[in-house]
């Protein structure tokens, strides 16, 4: 995709030093003043860390395993994407804020905001938050492909160039390093369930049970197995309500790279050269020296 073919949303501004799309910048003041309600659940992630997967698990739990109810709308419409707003020339528009405001409680809201930019009312209302983190290398590879297939994102440039942008935090929603560390710190002071994509892959049943407990919900074995099955990568890839084929038509090109791309741990090995890996690891060590947070890059 050439730069010219990209839609205007691909233009980038900044809020508090964090790169945002222009529409996000222009609605930021309202987003910051968002009125959370005590029973709101926030699903927070760095982009491409497993947001959609977690959203589906949460919805399946909330709907008590009722697959039909979960298919009432796309992921994008079921759970308002708080800071996202979008308007394209073909008159498709979206405002996470408006969607959230119009939604009856209990709401589940998605965000990619770094912790310091979460609207204060979420803390004031003591809302439950589920944060999902994914190891930097796989997160980077996934983000790269997402930029390639999504005209609403800035041009990623070459793989090498995108890696550089990722390492310096010059990508939408900012530095992965600051994001995962900031939320990790916050979990000691707030009701945050901090999960890892790698754990979810390794033992999805166990991680779903953690979410159930956090949400103070109970389901029988049959329902638990149903949730497990319907939130598997294979099923979600074929589900039009979760695979993003019904939204962003003309914006997302799944023939370049599908939204439900691979869904594995360790795909980074197919992209990093030995030299790139060395450079990345050295830089990673420095950036992550001040945290107890540990990631697995393979299972
Ligand atoms: P890949 O690009 O590595 O395949 P997000 O929802 O935060 O945008 O994250 C998207 C990433 O999660 C993609 O990673 C996607 O394939 C993966 N994913 C989506 N659903 C999944 C599932 N049920 N199991 C495992 N991975 C899933």
PDB file of C-alpha atoms and ligand atoms in Angstrom:
ATOM      1  CA  UNK A   1       0.000   0.000   0.000  1.00  0.00           C
ATOM      2  CA  UNK A   2       1.376   3.357  -0.890  1.00  0.00           C
ATOM      3  CA  UNK A   3       1.110   6.237   1.512  1.00  0.00           C
ATOM      4  CA  UNK A   4      -1.331   7.969  -0.805  1.00  0.00           C
ATOM      5  CA  UNK A   5      -3.817   5.134  -0.617  1.00  0.00           C
ATOM      6  CA  UNK A   6      -3.997   5.451   3.137  1.00  0.00           C
ATOM      7  CA  UNK A   7      -7.033   7.181   4.546  1.00  0.00           C
ATOM      8  CA  UNK A   8      -6.738  10.437   6.413  1.00  0.00           C
ATOM      9  CA  UNK A   9      -6.954   8.723   9.811  1.00  0.00           C
ATOM     10  CA  UNK A  10      -3.424   7.550   9.175  1.00  0.00           C
ATOM     11  CA  UNK A  11      -2.270  11.065  10.019  1.00  0.00           C
ATOM     12  CA  UNK A  12      -0.745  11.133  13.442  1.00  0.00           C
ATOM     13  CA  UNK A  13      -0.895  13.661  16.222  1.00  0.00           C
ATOM     14  CA  UNK A  14       0.047  13.401  19.867  1.00  0.00           C
ATOM     15  CA  UNK A  15      -1.588  13.480  23.293  1.00  0.00           C
ATOM     16  CA  UNK A  16       0.735  13.803  26.309  1.00  0.00           C
ATOM     17  CA  UNK A  17       3.556  12.568  24.104  1.00  0.00           C
ATOM     18  CA  UNK A  18       1.654   9.481  22.924  1.00  0.00           C
ATOM     19  CA  UNK A  19       1.036   9.135  19.167  1.00  0.00           C
ATOM     20  CA  UNK A  20      -2.696   9.109  18.407  1.00  0.00           C
ATOM     21  CA  UNK A  21      -4.639   9.315  15.168  1.00  0.00           C
ATOM     22  CA  UNK A  22      -5.980  12.776  14.340  1.00  0.00           C
ATOM     23  CA  UNK A  23      -9.610  11.829  15.127  1.00  0.00           C
ATOM     24  CA  UNK A  24      -8.471  10.478  18.494  1.00  0.00           C
ATOM     25  CA  UNK A  25      -6.624  13.715  19.223  1.00  0.00           C
ATOM     26  CA  UNK A  26      -9.643  15.818  18.403  1.00  0.00           C
ATOM     27  CA  UNK A  27     -11.968  13.859  20.719  1.00  0.00           C
ATOM     28  CA  UNK A  28      -9.434  13.433  23.508  1.00  0.00           C
ATOM     29  CA  UNK A  29     -10.865  16.045  25.864  1.00  0.00           C
ATOM     30  CA  UNK A  30     -14.218  14.283  25.924  1.00  0.00           C
ATOM     31  CA  UNK A  31     -12.588  10.882  26.345  1.00  0.00           C
ATOM     32  CA  UNK A  32     -10.614  12.164  29.326  1.00  0.00           C
ATOM     33  CA  UNK A  33     -13.901  13.333  30.907  1.00  0.00           C
ATOM     34  CA  UNK A  34     -15.589   9.981  30.272  1.00  0.00           C
ATOM     35  CA  UNK A  35     -17.942   8.995  33.098  1.00  0.00           C
ATOM     36  CA  UNK A  36     -17.278   5.416  34.064  1.00  0.00           C
ATOM     37  CA  UNK A  37     -19.906   3.540  36.038  1.00  0.00           C
ATOM     38  CA  UNK A  38     -18.936   1.283  38.971  1.00  0.00           C
ATOM     39  CA  UNK A  39     -20.080  -1.884  37.182  1.00  0.00           C
ATOM     40  CA  UNK A  40     -18.067  -1.125  34.023  1.00  0.00           C
ATOM     41  CA  UNK A  41     -15.408  -3.640  33.063  1.00  0.00           C
ATOM     42  CA  UNK A  42     -12.399  -2.324  31.171  1.00  0.00           C
ATOM     43  CA  UNK A  43     -10.313  -4.577  28.921  1.00  0.00           C
ATOM     44  CA  UNK A  44      -6.984  -2.852  28.431  1.00  0.00           C
ATOM     45  CA  UNK A  45      -4.142  -3.994  26.205  1.00  0.00           C
ATOM     46  CA  UNK A  46      -1.341  -2.759  24.041  1.00  0.00           C
ATOM     47  CA  UNK A  47      -2.606  -3.123  20.459  1.00  0.00           C
ATOM     48  CA  UNK A  48      -2.303  -6.688  19.111  1.00  0.00           C
ATOM     49  CA  UNK A  49      -1.756  -8.323  22.487  1.00  0.00           C
ATOM     50  CA  UNK A  50      -4.898 -10.460  22.344  1.00  0.00           C
ATOM     51  CA  UNK A  51      -7.654  -7.927  22.916  1.00  0.00           C
ATOM     52  CA  UNK A  52     -10.260  -9.506  20.646  1.00  0.00           C
ATOM     53  CA  UNK A  53      -9.628 -12.933  22.137  1.00  0.00           C
ATOM     54  CA  UNK A  54     -10.078 -11.619  25.680  1.00  0.00           C
ATOM     55  CA  UNK A  55     -13.191  -9.698  24.645  1.00  0.00           C
ATOM     56  CA  UNK A  56     -14.728 -12.912  23.309  1.00  0.00           C
ATOM     57  CA  UNK A  57     -13.883 -14.850  26.472  1.00  0.00           C
ATOM     58  CA  UNK A  58     -15.428 -12.117  28.599  1.00  0.00           C
ATOM     59  CA  UNK A  59     -18.567 -11.914  26.469  1.00  0.00           C
ATOM     60  CA  UNK A  60     -18.972 -15.705  26.481  1.00  0.00           C
ATOM     61  CA  UNK A  61     -18.756 -15.602  30.287  1.00  0.00           C
ATOM     62  CA  UNK A  62     -21.208 -12.746  30.550  1.00  0.00           C
ATOM     63  CA  UNK A  63     -23.644 -14.523  28.198  1.00  0.00           C
ATOM     64  CA  UNK A  64     -23.211 -17.752  30.161  1.00  0.00           C
ATOM     65  CA  UNK A  65     -21.864 -19.580  27.108  1.00  0.00           C
ATOM     66  CA  UNK A  66     -24.741 -18.612  24.817  1.00  0.00           C
ATOM     67  CA  UNK A  67     -23.108 -18.535  21.372  1.00  0.00           C
ATOM     68  CA  UNK A  68     -26.111 -16.935  19.687  1.00  0.00           C
ATOM     69  CA  UNK A  69     -26.101 -14.021  22.117  1.00  0.00           C
ATOM     70  CA  UNK A  70     -22.398 -13.504  21.492  1.00  0.00           C
ATOM     71  CA  UNK A  71     -23.169 -13.245  17.798  1.00  0.00           C
ATOM     72  CA  UNK A  72     -25.612 -10.356  18.359  1.00  0.00           C
ATOM     73  CA  UNK A  73     -23.027  -7.950  16.924  1.00  0.00           C
ATOM     74  CA  UNK A  74     -19.364  -7.695  16.008  1.00  0.00           C
ATOM     75  CA  UNK A  75     -16.708  -7.395  18.714  1.00  0.00           C
ATOM     76  CA  UNK A  76     -16.275  -3.786  17.638  1.00  0.00           C
ATOM     77  CA  UNK A  77     -19.925  -2.965  18.393  1.00  0.00           C
ATOM     78  CA  UNK A  78     -20.428  -5.156  21.452  1.00  0.00           C
ATOM     79  CA  UNK A  79     -17.628  -3.495  23.405  1.00  0.00           C
ATOM     80  CA  UNK A  80     -17.077   0.214  22.792  1.00  0.00           C
ATOM     81  CA  UNK A  81     -13.478   1.016  21.917  1.00  0.00           C
ATOM     82  CA  UNK A  82     -13.188   3.978  24.236  1.00  0.00           C
ATOM     83  CA  UNK A  83     -10.700   6.350  22.611  1.00  0.00           C
ATOM     84  CA  UNK A  84     -11.321   5.312  19.022  1.00  0.00           C
ATOM     85  CA  UNK A  85     -13.203   7.472  16.615  1.00  0.00           C
ATOM     86  CA  UNK A  86     -13.277   7.132  12.946  1.00  0.00           C
ATOM     87  CA  UNK A  87     -14.963   8.688   9.993  1.00  0.00           C
ATOM     88  CA  UNK A  88     -14.256   7.845   6.420  1.00  0.00           C
ATOM     89  CA  UNK A  89     -15.447   9.233   3.148  1.00  0.00           C
ATOM     90  CA  UNK A  90     -17.725   6.256   2.527  1.00  0.00           C
ATOM     91  CA  UNK A  91     -19.703   7.516   5.540  1.00  0.00           C
ATOM     92  CA  UNK A  92     -18.710   4.730   7.855  1.00  0.00           C
ATOM     93  CA  UNK A  93     -18.245   6.271  11.263  1.00  0.00           C
ATOM     94  CA  UNK A  94     -17.541   5.198  14.794  1.00  0.00           C
ATOM     95  CA  UNK A  95     -17.239   6.857  18.141  1.00  0.00           C
ATOM     96  CA  UNK A  96     -16.325   4.593  21.026  1.00  0.00           C
ATOM     97  CA  UNK A  97     -17.365   7.337  23.376  1.00  0.00           C
ATOM     98  CA  UNK A  98     -20.861   7.716  21.938  1.00  0.00           C
ATOM     99  CA  UNK A  99     -21.318   3.969  21.749  1.00  0.00           C
ATOM    100  CA  UNK A 100     -20.348   3.655  25.419  1.00  0.00           C
ATOM    101  CA  UNK A 101     -22.559   6.513  26.558  1.00  0.00           C
ATOM    102  CA  UNK A 102     -25.583   4.996  24.842  1.00  0.00           C
ATOM    103  CA  UNK A 103     -24.954   1.520  26.212  1.00  0.00           C
ATOM    104  CA  UNK A 104     -26.901   0.225  29.215  1.00  0.00           C
ATOM    105  CA  UNK A 105     -24.957  -1.219  32.153  1.00  0.00           C
ATOM    106  CA  UNK A 106     -23.126  -3.438  32.715  1.00  0.00           C
ATOM    107  CA  UNK A 107     -20.734  -2.316  30.007  1.00  0.00           C
ATOM    108  CA  UNK A 108     -17.487  -3.877  28.872  1.00  0.00           C
ATOM    109  CA  UNK A 109     -15.181  -1.322  27.339  1.00  0.00           C
ATOM    110  CA  UNK A 110     -12.013  -1.816  25.317  1.00  0.00           C
ATOM    111  CA  UNK A 111      -8.993   0.462  25.427  1.00  0.00           C
ATOM    112  CA  UNK A 112      -5.369   0.574  24.312  1.00  0.00           C
ATOM    113  CA  UNK A 113      -4.571   3.592  26.465  1.00  0.00           C
ATOM    114  CA  UNK A 114      -1.385   3.592  28.521  1.00  0.00           C
ATOM    115  CA  UNK A 115      -2.285   3.574  32.194  1.00  0.00           C
ATOM    116  CA  UNK A 116      -1.579   7.277  32.772  1.00  0.00           C
ATOM    117  CA  UNK A 117      -4.138   8.211  30.119  1.00  0.00           C
ATOM    118  CA  UNK A 118      -7.020   6.151  31.487  1.00  0.00           C
ATOM    119  CA  UNK A 119      -9.863   8.565  32.270  1.00  0.00           C
ATOM    120  CA  UNK A 120      -9.795   9.293  36.029  1.00  0.00           C
ATOM    121  CA  UNK A 121     -13.359   8.168  36.616  1.00  0.00           C
ATOM    122  CA  UNK A 122     -12.372   4.516  36.068  1.00  0.00           C
ATOM    123  CA  UNK A 123     -10.169   4.821  39.167  1.00  0.00           C
ATOM    124  CA  UNK A 124     -12.716   6.880  41.077  1.00  0.00           C
ATOM    125  CA  UNK A 125     -15.414   4.281  40.415  1.00  0.00           C
ATOM    126  CA  UNK A 126     -13.022   1.431  41.263  1.00  0.00           C
ATOM    127  CA  UNK A 127     -13.895  -0.394  38.034  1.00  0.00           C
ATOM    128  CA  UNK A 128     -12.536  -3.858  37.409  1.00  0.00           C
ATOM    129  CA  UNK A 129      -9.888  -3.981  34.709  1.00  0.00           C
ATOM    130  CA  UNK A 130      -8.453  -6.907  32.789  1.00  0.00           C
ATOM    131  CA  UNK A 131      -5.060  -6.158  31.256  1.00  0.00           C
ATOM    132  CA  UNK A 132      -3.498  -8.528  28.736  1.00  0.00           C
ATOM    133  CA  UNK A 133       0.172  -8.343  27.809  1.00  0.00           C
ATOM    134  CA  UNK A 134       2.014 -10.184  25.052  1.00  0.00           C
ATOM    135  CA  UNK A 135       5.760 -10.591  24.637  1.00  0.00           C
ATOM    136  CA  UNK A 136       7.337  -7.706  22.742  1.00  0.00           C
ATOM    137  CA  UNK A 137       8.613  -9.694  19.780  1.00  0.00           C
ATOM    138  CA  UNK A 138       5.347 -11.376  18.857  1.00  0.00           C
ATOM    139  CA  UNK A 139       3.461  -8.190  19.656  1.00  0.00           C
ATOM    140  CA  UNK A 140       5.725  -6.303  17.256  1.00  0.00           C
ATOM    141  CA  UNK A 141       5.301  -8.846  14.446  1.00  0.00           C
ATOM    142  CA  UNK A 142       1.535  -8.807  14.849  1.00  0.00           C
ATOM    143  CA  UNK A 143       1.466  -4.991  14.902  1.00  0.00           C
ATOM    144  CA  UNK A 144       3.581  -4.864  11.754  1.00  0.00           C
ATOM    145  CA  UNK A 145       1.170  -7.065   9.824  1.00  0.00           C
ATOM    146  CA  UNK A 146      -1.778  -5.114  11.172  1.00  0.00           C
ATOM    147  CA  UNK A 147      -0.264  -1.904   9.781  1.00  0.00           C
ATOM    148  CA  UNK A 148       0.209  -3.594   6.431  1.00  0.00           C
ATOM    149  CA  UNK A 149      -3.404  -4.741   6.113  1.00  0.00           C
ATOM    150  CA  UNK A 150      -5.107  -1.701   7.638  1.00  0.00           C
ATOM    151  CA  UNK A 151      -5.220   1.498   5.594  1.00  0.00           C
ATOM    152  CA  UNK A 152      -6.398   3.379   8.668  1.00  0.00           C
ATOM    153  CA  UNK A 153      -2.968   2.875  10.204  1.00  0.00           C
ATOM    154  CA  UNK A 154       0.170   4.751   9.206  1.00  0.00           C
ATOM    155  CA  UNK A 155       2.433   3.159   6.625  1.00  0.00           C
ATOM    156  CA  UNK A 156       4.702   0.756   8.551  1.00  0.00           C
ATOM    157  CA  UNK A 157       7.577   1.085   6.100  1.00  0.00           C
ATOM    158  CA  UNK A 158       9.848  -1.929   5.854  1.00  0.00           C
ATOM    159  CA  UNK A 159      10.038  -4.550   8.568  1.00  0.00           C
ATOM    160  CA  UNK A 160      13.372  -3.081   9.659  1.00  0.00           C
ATOM    161  CA  UNK A 161      11.932   0.427   9.786  1.00  0.00           C
ATOM    162  CA  UNK A 162       8.875  -0.668  11.713  1.00  0.00           C
ATOM    163  CA  UNK A 163      11.012  -2.479  14.251  1.00  0.00           C
ATOM    164  CA  UNK A 164      12.865   0.774  14.839  1.00  0.00           C
ATOM    165  CA  UNK A 165       9.615   2.680  15.311  1.00  0.00           C
ATOM    166  CA  UNK A 166       8.379   0.072  17.762  1.00  0.00           C
ATOM    167  CA  UNK A 167      11.602   0.196  19.762  1.00  0.00           C
ATOM    168  CA  UNK A 168      11.471   3.979  20.001  1.00  0.00           C
ATOM    169  CA  UNK A 169       7.752   4.070  20.802  1.00  0.00           C
ATOM    170  CA  UNK A 170       6.953   6.021  17.649  1.00  0.00           C
ATOM    171  CA  UNK A 171       3.838   3.994  16.933  1.00  0.00           C
ATOM    172  CA  UNK A 172       0.180   4.463  17.758  1.00  0.00           C
ATOM    173  CA  UNK A 173      -0.474   4.189  21.515  1.00  0.00           C
ATOM    174  CA  UNK A 174       3.211   4.714  22.151  1.00  0.00           C
ATOM    175  CA  UNK A 175       5.896   2.596  23.731  1.00  0.00           C
ATOM    176  CA  UNK A 176       5.105  -1.078  24.327  1.00  0.00           C
ATOM    177  CA  UNK A 177       7.726  -1.051  27.102  1.00  0.00           C
ATOM    178  CA  UNK A 178       6.128   1.828  29.017  1.00  0.00           C
ATOM    179  CA  UNK A 179       2.671   0.359  28.444  1.00  0.00           C
ATOM    180  CA  UNK A 180       3.279  -3.074  29.948  1.00  0.00           C
ATOM    181  CA  UNK A 181       5.402  -1.639  32.777  1.00  0.00           C
ATOM    182  CA  UNK A 182       2.926   1.102  33.634  1.00  0.00           C
ATOM    183  CA  UNK A 183       0.026  -1.299  33.907  1.00  0.00           C
ATOM    184  CA  UNK A 184       2.158  -3.788  35.849  1.00  0.00           C
ATOM    185  CA  UNK A 185       2.798  -1.142  38.486  1.00  0.00           C
ATOM    186  CA  UNK A 186      -0.829  -0.085  38.580  1.00  0.00           C
ATOM    187  CA  UNK A 187      -2.039  -3.580  39.393  1.00  0.00           C
ATOM    188  CA  UNK A 188      -0.723  -3.273  42.945  1.00  0.00           C
ATOM    189  CA  UNK A 189      -3.031  -0.368  43.671  1.00  0.00           C
ATOM    190  CA  UNK A 190      -6.169  -1.166  41.704  1.00  0.00           C
ATOM    191  CA  UNK A 191      -8.514  -4.004  40.794  1.00  0.00           C
ATOM    192  CA  UNK A 192      -6.524  -5.191  37.791  1.00  0.00           C
ATOM    193  CA  UNK A 193      -6.242  -8.766  36.566  1.00  0.00           C
ATOM    194  CA  UNK A 194      -2.947  -8.843  34.652  1.00  0.00           C
ATOM    195  CA  UNK A 195      -2.851 -11.691  32.133  1.00  0.00           C
ATOM    196  CA  UNK A 196      -0.348 -12.890  29.544  1.00  0.00           C
ATOM    197  CA  UNK A 197      -1.103 -13.981  25.998  1.00  0.00           C
ATOM    198  CA  UNK A 198       1.454 -16.772  26.369  1.00  0.00           C
ATOM    199  CA  UNK A 199      -0.338 -18.200  29.435  1.00  0.00           C
ATOM    200  CA  UNK A 200      -3.634 -18.047  27.569  1.00  0.00           C
ATOM    201  CA  UNK A 201      -2.135 -20.052  24.721  1.00  0.00           C
ATOM    202  CA  UNK A 202      -0.502 -22.570  27.026  1.00  0.00           C
ATOM    203  CA  UNK A 203      -3.453 -23.162  29.294  1.00  0.00           C
ATOM    204  CA  UNK A 204      -6.581 -21.371  28.130  1.00  0.00           C
ATOM    205  CA  UNK A 205      -8.825 -23.196  30.595  1.00  0.00           C
ATOM    206  CA  UNK A 206      -6.776 -22.013  33.546  1.00  0.00           C
ATOM    207  CA  UNK A 207      -6.736 -18.397  32.313  1.00  0.00           C
ATOM    208  CA  UNK A 208     -10.483 -18.454  31.635  1.00  0.00           C
ATOM    209  CA  UNK A 209     -10.947 -19.665  35.200  1.00  0.00           C
ATOM    210  CA  UNK A 210      -8.903 -16.706  36.437  1.00  0.00           C
ATOM    211  CA  UNK A 211     -11.207 -14.377  34.520  1.00  0.00           C
ATOM    212  CA  UNK A 212     -14.290 -16.149  35.927  1.00  0.00           C
ATOM    213  CA  UNK A 213     -13.021 -15.706  39.457  1.00  0.00           C
ATOM    214  CA  UNK A 214     -12.136 -12.060  38.859  1.00  0.00           C
ATOM    215  CA  UNK A 215     -15.621 -11.420  37.493  1.00  0.00           C
ATOM    216  CA  UNK A 216     -17.150 -13.365  40.409  1.00  0.00           C
ATOM    217  CA  UNK A 217     -18.915 -15.675  37.974  1.00  0.00           C
ATOM    218  CA  UNK A 218     -19.388 -19.388  38.064  1.00  0.00           C
ATOM    219  CA  UNK A 219     -20.141 -21.709  35.157  1.00  0.00           C
ATOM    220  CA  UNK A 220     -20.475 -25.485  34.989  1.00  0.00           C
ATOM    221  CA  UNK A 221     -17.971 -27.704  33.151  1.00  0.00           C
ATOM    222  CA  UNK A 222     -20.162 -27.899  30.079  1.00  0.00           C
ATOM    223  CA  UNK A 223     -20.323 -24.118  29.725  1.00  0.00           C
ATOM    224  CA  UNK A 224     -16.620 -23.786  30.470  1.00  0.00           C
ATOM    225  CA  UNK A 225     -15.824 -26.207  27.648  1.00  0.00           C
ATOM    226  CA  UNK A 226     -18.147 -24.320  25.338  1.00  0.00           C
ATOM    227  CA  UNK A 227     -16.323 -21.078  26.130  1.00  0.00           C
ATOM    228  CA  UNK A 228     -12.999 -22.779  25.550  1.00  0.00           C
ATOM    229  CA  UNK A 229     -14.084 -24.130  22.194  1.00  0.00           C
ATOM    230  CA  UNK A 230     -15.712 -20.980  20.878  1.00  0.00           C
ATOM    231  CA  UNK A 231     -12.816 -18.746  21.840  1.00  0.00           C
ATOM    232  CA  UNK A 232     -10.189 -20.911  20.164  1.00  0.00           C
ATOM    233  CA  UNK A 233      -8.245 -19.271  17.355  1.00  0.00           C
ATOM    234  CA  UNK A 234      -9.691 -21.647  14.739  1.00  0.00           C
ATOM    235  CA  UNK A 235     -13.310 -20.885  15.638  1.00  0.00           C
ATOM    236  CA  UNK A 236     -12.770 -17.148  16.059  1.00  0.00           C
ATOM    237  CA  UNK A 237     -11.004 -16.989  12.702  1.00  0.00           C
ATOM    238  CA  UNK A 238     -14.123 -18.328  10.994  1.00  0.00           C
ATOM    239  CA  UNK A 239     -16.574 -16.297  13.074  1.00  0.00           C
ATOM    240  CA  UNK A 240     -17.602 -13.159  11.126  1.00  0.00           C
ATOM    241  CA  UNK A 241     -18.531 -11.466  14.409  1.00  0.00           C
ATOM    242  CA  UNK A 242     -14.984 -11.760  15.717  1.00  0.00           C
ATOM    243  CA  UNK A 243     -12.721 -11.824  12.662  1.00  0.00           C
ATOM    244  CA  UNK A 244     -13.237  -8.191  11.577  1.00  0.00           C
ATOM    245  CA  UNK A 245     -14.418  -9.077   8.076  1.00  0.00           C
ATOM    246  CA  UNK A 246     -17.726  -7.277   8.687  1.00  0.00           C
ATOM    247  CA  UNK A 247     -16.119  -4.019   9.781  1.00  0.00           C
ATOM    248  CA  UNK A 248     -13.635  -1.765   8.000  1.00  0.00           C
ATOM    249  CA  UNK A 249     -14.449  -3.105   4.565  1.00  0.00           C
ATOM    250  CA  UNK A 250     -12.203  -1.251   2.186  1.00  0.00           C
ATOM    251  CA  UNK A 251      -9.955  -0.295   5.117  1.00  0.00           C
ATOM    252  CA  UNK A 252      -8.743  -3.697   6.235  1.00  0.00           C
ATOM    253  CA  UNK A 253      -7.437  -5.946   3.488  1.00  0.00           C
ATOM    254  CA  UNK A 254      -7.456  -9.491   4.804  1.00  0.00           C
ATOM    255  CA  UNK A 255      -5.843 -10.742   1.618  1.00  0.00           C
ATOM    256  CA  UNK A 256      -2.664  -8.863   2.596  1.00  0.00           C
ATOM    257  CA  UNK A 257      -2.754 -10.314   6.097  1.00  0.00           C
ATOM    258  CA  UNK A 258      -5.887 -11.541   7.863  1.00  0.00           C
ATOM    259  CA  UNK A 259      -6.871  -9.970  11.187  1.00  0.00           C
ATOM    260  CA  UNK A 260      -6.893 -13.514  12.578  1.00  0.00           C
ATOM    261  CA  UNK A 261      -3.396 -14.069  11.292  1.00  0.00           C
ATOM    262  CA  UNK A 262      -1.596 -16.897  13.145  1.00  0.00           C
ATOM    263  CA  UNK A 263      -2.468 -16.698  16.801  1.00  0.00           C
ATOM    264  CA  UNK A 264       0.689 -18.363  18.080  1.00  0.00           C
ATOM    265  CA  UNK A 265       3.639 -17.738  20.384  1.00  0.00           C
ATOM    266  CA  UNK A 266       7.059 -17.533  18.737  1.00  0.00           C
ATOM    267  CA  UNK A 267       6.200 -16.403  15.215  1.00  0.00           C
ATOM    268  CA  UNK A 268       8.796 -13.638  15.687  1.00  0.00           C
ATOM    269  CA  UNK A 269      11.461 -16.219  14.851  1.00  0.00           C
ATOM    270  CA  UNK A 270      10.265 -16.094  11.251  1.00  0.00           C
ATOM    271  CA  UNK A 271      10.973 -12.357  11.062  1.00  0.00           C
ATOM    272  CA  UNK A 272      13.926 -11.406  13.253  1.00  0.00           C
ATOM    273  CA  UNK A 273      17.350 -11.854  11.731  1.00  0.00           C
ATOM    274  CA  UNK A 274      20.136 -12.874  14.106  1.00  0.00           C
ATOM    275  CA  UNK A 275      21.489  -9.316  14.043  1.00  0.00           C
ATOM    276  CA  UNK A 276      18.075  -7.763  14.622  1.00  0.00           C
ATOM    277  CA  UNK A 277      17.451 -10.135  17.494  1.00  0.00           C
ATOM    278  CA  UNK A 278      20.712  -9.182  19.160  1.00  0.00           C
ATOM    279  CA  UNK A 279      20.011  -5.484  18.820  1.00  0.00           C
ATOM    280  CA  UNK A 280      16.450  -5.904  20.048  1.00  0.00           C
ATOM    281  CA  UNK A 281      17.531  -7.954  23.083  1.00  0.00           C
ATOM    282  CA  UNK A 282      20.197  -5.445  24.105  1.00  0.00           C
ATOM    283  CA  UNK A 283      17.782  -2.566  23.893  1.00  0.00           C
ATOM    284  CA  UNK A 284      15.066  -4.612  25.669  1.00  0.00           C
ATOM    285  CA  UNK A 285      17.334  -5.307  28.601  1.00  0.00           C
ATOM    286  CA  UNK A 286      17.897  -1.605  29.137  1.00  0.00           C
ATOM    287  CA  UNK A 287      14.275  -0.631  28.761  1.00  0.00           C
ATOM    288  CA  UNK A 288      13.054  -3.419  31.041  1.00  0.00           C
ATOM    289  CA  UNK A 289      15.768  -3.141  33.704  1.00  0.00           C
ATOM    290  CA  UNK A 290      13.465  -1.315  36.099  1.00  0.00           C
ATOM    291  CA  UNK A 291      10.657  -3.874  36.289  1.00  0.00           C
ATOM    292  CA  UNK A 292      10.017  -7.320  37.738  1.00  0.00           C
ATOM    293  CA  UNK A 293       7.887  -8.118  34.721  1.00  0.00           C
ATOM    294  CA  UNK A 294       8.993 -11.244  32.830  1.00  0.00           C
ATOM    295  CA  UNK A 295       7.752 -12.436  29.458  1.00  0.00           C
ATOM    296  CA  UNK A 296       8.049 -15.731  27.626  1.00  0.00           C
ATOM    297  CA  UNK A 297       8.876 -15.530  23.930  1.00  0.00           C
ATOM    298  CA  UNK A 298       8.351 -19.223  23.312  1.00  0.00           C
ATOM    299  CA  UNK A 299       6.365 -22.034  24.868  1.00  0.00           C
TER     300      UNK A 299
HETATM  301  P1  LIG B   1      -1.236 -12.539  15.288  1.00  0.00           P
HETATM  302  O1  LIG B   1      -1.154 -11.365  14.379  1.00  0.00           O
HETATM  303  O2  LIG B   1       0.083 -12.866  15.911  1.00  0.00           O
HETATM  304  O3  LIG B   1      -1.868 -13.737  14.669  1.00  0.00           O
HETATM  305  P2  LIG B   1      -5.775  -7.835  19.061  1.00  0.00           P
HETATM  306  O4  LIG B   1      -7.098  -8.506  19.210  1.00  0.00           O
HETATM  307  O5  LIG B   1      -5.272  -7.244  20.335  1.00  0.00           O
HETATM  308  O6  LIG B   1      -5.729  -6.911  17.909  1.00  0.00           O
HETATM  309  O7  LIG B   1      -4.694  -8.987  18.798  1.00  0.00           O
HETATM  310  C1  LIG B   1      -4.669  -9.679  17.588  1.00  0.00           C
HETATM  311  C2  LIG B   1      -3.758 -10.863  17.728  1.00  0.00           C
HETATM  312  O8  LIG B   1      -4.397 -11.859  18.555  1.00  0.00           O
HETATM  313  C3  LIG B   1      -3.473 -11.541  16.393  1.00  0.00           C
HETATM  314  O9  LIG B   1      -2.177 -12.127  16.536  1.00  0.00           O
HETATM  315  C4  LIG B   1      -4.575 -12.582  16.367  1.00  0.00           C
HETATM  316  O10 LIG B   1      -4.355 -13.639  15.477  1.00  0.00           O
HETATM  317  C5  LIG B   1      -4.537 -13.055  17.809  1.00  0.00           C
HETATM  318  N1  LIG B   1      -5.755 -13.759  18.227  1.00  0.00           N
HETATM  319  C6  LIG B   1      -7.031 -13.386  18.027  1.00  0.00           C
HETATM  320  N2  LIG B   1      -7.867 -14.312  18.525  1.00  0.00           N
HETATM  321  C7  LIG B   1      -7.107 -15.290  19.052  1.00  0.00           C
HETATM  322  C8  LIG B   1      -7.391 -16.531  19.695  1.00  0.00           C
HETATM  323  N3  LIG B   1      -8.632 -16.942  19.897  1.00  0.00           N
HETATM  324  N4  LIG B   1      -6.347 -17.292  20.087  1.00  0.00           N
HETATM  325  C9  LIG B   1      -5.076 -16.890  19.887  1.00  0.00           C
HETATM  326  N5  LIG B   1      -4.747 -15.736  19.286  1.00  0.00           N
HETATM  327  C10 LIG B   1      -5.755 -14.942  18.867  1.00  0.00           C
END
